[in-house]
Tab-separated table of C-alpha atoms in Angstrom:
chain	number	residue	atom	x	y	z
A	1	MET	CA	-2.741	45.376	25.223
A	2	SER	CA	0.439	46.507	23.476
A	3	LYS	CA	1.209	45.685	19.851
A	4	ARG	CA	4.116	43.476	20.726
A	5	HIS	CA	1.738	41.165	22.652
A	6	ARG	CA	-0.843	40.985	19.880
A	7	PHE	CA	1.464	39.456	17.265
A	8	PRO	CA	2.269	36.330	19.302
A	9	LEU	CA	-1.435	35.920	20.067
A	10	ILE	CA	-2.379	36.194	16.400
A	11	VAL	CA	0.363	33.774	15.382
A	12	GLY	CA	-0.620	31.481	18.254
A	13	GLY	CA	-4.264	31.627	17.151
A	14	ALA	CA	-3.319	30.792	13.558
A	15	ALA	CA	-1.189	27.869	14.727
A	16	LEU	CA	-4.054	26.622	16.897
A	17	ALA	CA	-6.476	26.881	13.958
A	18	ALA	CA	-4.042	24.980	11.725
A	19	ALA	CA	-3.590	22.281	14.370
A	20	PHE	CA	-7.354	21.958	14.759
A	21	THR	CA	-7.796	21.652	10.996
A	22	VAL	CA	-5.231	18.846	10.852
A	23	ALA	CA	-6.760	17.088	13.852
A	24	ALA	CA	-10.288	17.395	12.450
A	25	ALA	CA	-9.339	16.008	9.035
A	26	PRO	CA	-10.309	12.399	8.291
A	27	GLN	CA	-7.698	9.720	8.813
A	28	ALA	CA	-5.044	10.185	6.169
A	29	ALA	CA	-4.707	7.331	3.734
A	30	ALA	CA	-1.333	6.762	2.194
A	31	ASP	CA	-0.565	5.146	-1.113
A	32	SER	CA	2.366	2.768	-1.030
A	33	SER	CA	4.381	0.256	-3.018
A	34	ARG	CA	6.695	-2.695	-2.478
A	35	CYS	CA	9.180	-4.598	-4.632
A	36	THR	CA	10.406	-8.153	-4.570
A	37	SER	CA	13.654	-8.745	-2.698
A	38	ASP	CA	15.910	-8.559	-5.766
A	39	SER	CA	17.705	-5.315	-6.614
A	40	ALA	CA	16.014	-5.136	-10.043
A	41	CYS	CA	12.492	-5.066	-8.553
A	42	ALA	CA	11.333	-7.884	-10.840
A	43	GLY	CA	7.887	-7.780	-9.230
A	44	LYS	CA	6.264	-4.639	-7.882
A	45	VAL	CA	2.977	-4.061	-6.072
A	46	THR	CA	1.301	-0.682	-5.561
A	47	PHE	CA	-1.654	0.095	-3.301
A	48	GLN	CA	-3.980	3.047	-3.830
A	49	SER	CA	-5.898	3.734	-0.630
A	50	TYR	CA	-8.801	5.471	-2.326
A	51	GLY	CA	-10.802	2.628	-3.831
A	52	GLU	CA	-8.545	-0.073	-2.346
A	53	VAL	CA	-6.777	-0.776	-5.637
A	54	PHE	CA	-3.725	-3.010	-5.954
A	55	LYS	CA	-1.607	-3.198	-9.095
A	56	VAL	CA	0.811	-6.073	-9.639
A	57	TYR	CA	3.645	-5.370	-12.086
A	58	ASP	CA	5.894	-7.927	-13.767
A	59	GLN	CA	9.010	-5.919	-14.556
A	60	ARG	CA	11.487	-8.546	-15.705
A	61	GLY	CA	11.566	-11.293	-18.311
A	62	ASP	CA	12.743	-13.948	-15.868
A	63	GLY	CA	10.093	-16.619	-16.472
A	64	HIS	CA	8.440	-16.006	-13.082
A	65	SER	CA	5.086	-14.437	-12.282
A	66	ALA	CA	4.711	-11.420	-10.006
A	67	VAL	CA	2.449	-12.143	-7.038
A	68	LEU	CA	0.696	-9.996	-4.449
A	69	LEU	CA	0.128	-11.609	-1.040
A	70	TYR	CA	-2.177	-9.691	1.319
A	71	TRP	CA	-3.789	-10.106	4.748
A	72	LEU	CA	-6.916	-8.416	6.141
A	73	PRO	CA	-7.960	-7.355	9.678
A	74	ASP	CA	-10.400	-10.278	9.988
A	75	GLY	CA	-7.353	-12.553	10.116
A	76	SER	CA	-7.793	-13.914	6.613
A	77	GLY	CA	-4.875	-14.354	4.290
A	78	PRO	CA	-2.699	-14.622	2.623
A	79	HIS	CA	-4.862	-13.857	-0.378
A	80	TYR	CA	-3.142	-13.926	-3.772
A	81	VAL	CA	-3.274	-11.842	-6.939
A	82	TRP	CA	-1.159	-13.322	-9.728
A	83	ASN	CA	0.283	-11.500	-12.713
A	84	HIS	CA	1.267	-14.297	-15.080
A	85	SER	CA	1.027	-12.137	-18.224
A	86	GLY	CA	4.775	-11.627	-18.624
A	87	ASN	CA	7.363	-8.899	-18.570
A	88	GLY	CA	5.970	-5.365	-18.830
A	89	SER	CA	2.425	-6.331	-17.831
A	90	VAL	CA	0.234	-5.134	-14.973
A	91	VAL	CA	-2.778	-6.753	-13.276
A	92	THR	CA	-5.266	-4.620	-11.312
A	93	ALA	CA	-7.252	-5.879	-8.323
A	94	ASN	CA	-10.011	-3.553	-7.130
A	95	LEU	CA	-10.937	-4.639	-3.595
A	96	GLU	CA	-13.704	-3.544	-1.256
A	97	PHE	CA	-13.149	-3.076	2.453
A	98	PRO	CA	-14.198	-0.412	4.979
A	99	GLU	CA	-12.477	2.966	5.164
A	100	GLY	CA	-9.815	2.961	7.841
A	101	ASP	CA	-9.236	-0.805	7.701
A	102	TRP	CA	-5.651	-1.913	7.322
A	103	VAL	CA	-4.159	-4.273	4.790
A	104	THR	CA	-0.719	-5.859	5.038
A	105	TYR	CA	0.910	-6.944	1.806
A	106	ARG	CA	4.122	-7.990	0.117
A	107	ALA	CA	5.428	-8.540	-3.402
A	108	CYS	CA	6.799	-11.940	-4.424
A	109	LEU	CA	7.644	-13.986	-7.471
A	110	GLY	CA	6.147	-17.375	-8.121
A	111	GLU	CA	5.400	-20.228	-10.470
A	112	TYR	CA	1.845	-19.673	-11.676
A	113	GLY	CA	1.278	-23.179	-13.082
A	114	GLN	CA	2.023	-24.769	-9.708
A	115	ARG	CA	0.707	-21.786	-7.699
A	116	GLN	CA	4.017	-21.870	-5.841
A	117	ILE	CA	5.362	-18.759	-4.100
A	118	LEU	CA	9.151	-18.411	-4.218
A	119	GLU	CA	9.531	-17.260	-0.609
A	120	SER	CA	13.141	-16.139	-1.040
A	121	THR	CA	11.969	-13.508	-3.565
A	122	CYS	CA	9.398	-11.860	-1.292
A	123	GLY	CA	10.060	-8.279	-0.353
A	124	SER	CA	9.419	-6.915	3.108
A	125	PRO	CA	5.768	-6.586	4.100
A	126	THR	CA	4.093	-3.227	4.597
A	127	THR	CA	0.799	-2.142	6.103
A	128	ASP	CA	-1.433	0.524	4.596
A	129	TYR	CA	-4.963	1.822	5.219
A	130	ALA	CA	-8.098	2.196	3.130
């Protein structure tokens, strides 16, 4: 075999090994975040896939609470996590569900005393994986 044929085979073998490594890796989990619908992001929710940890941030002194709404694969939801501690505060919710399961969530504002979600403030939903 000539040298000019070996190089493509070596490169091809390295590419195949890299592709196999990616394919053999466990399902990638992505961390994500969502804001309320307002341009100031008055309420923000982050999701950390490792450990299934949500954080709910109240980022504006507007008199409303930041609220996480989430749904699980078993069809349950919405479940709620309220941050009624005021501007600049964060509430952490450490959940437990199986690796690879999905969770759909969105960030909203609400009135904690009445447990009322202000639907017009809800940001777009997103789906992430444990």
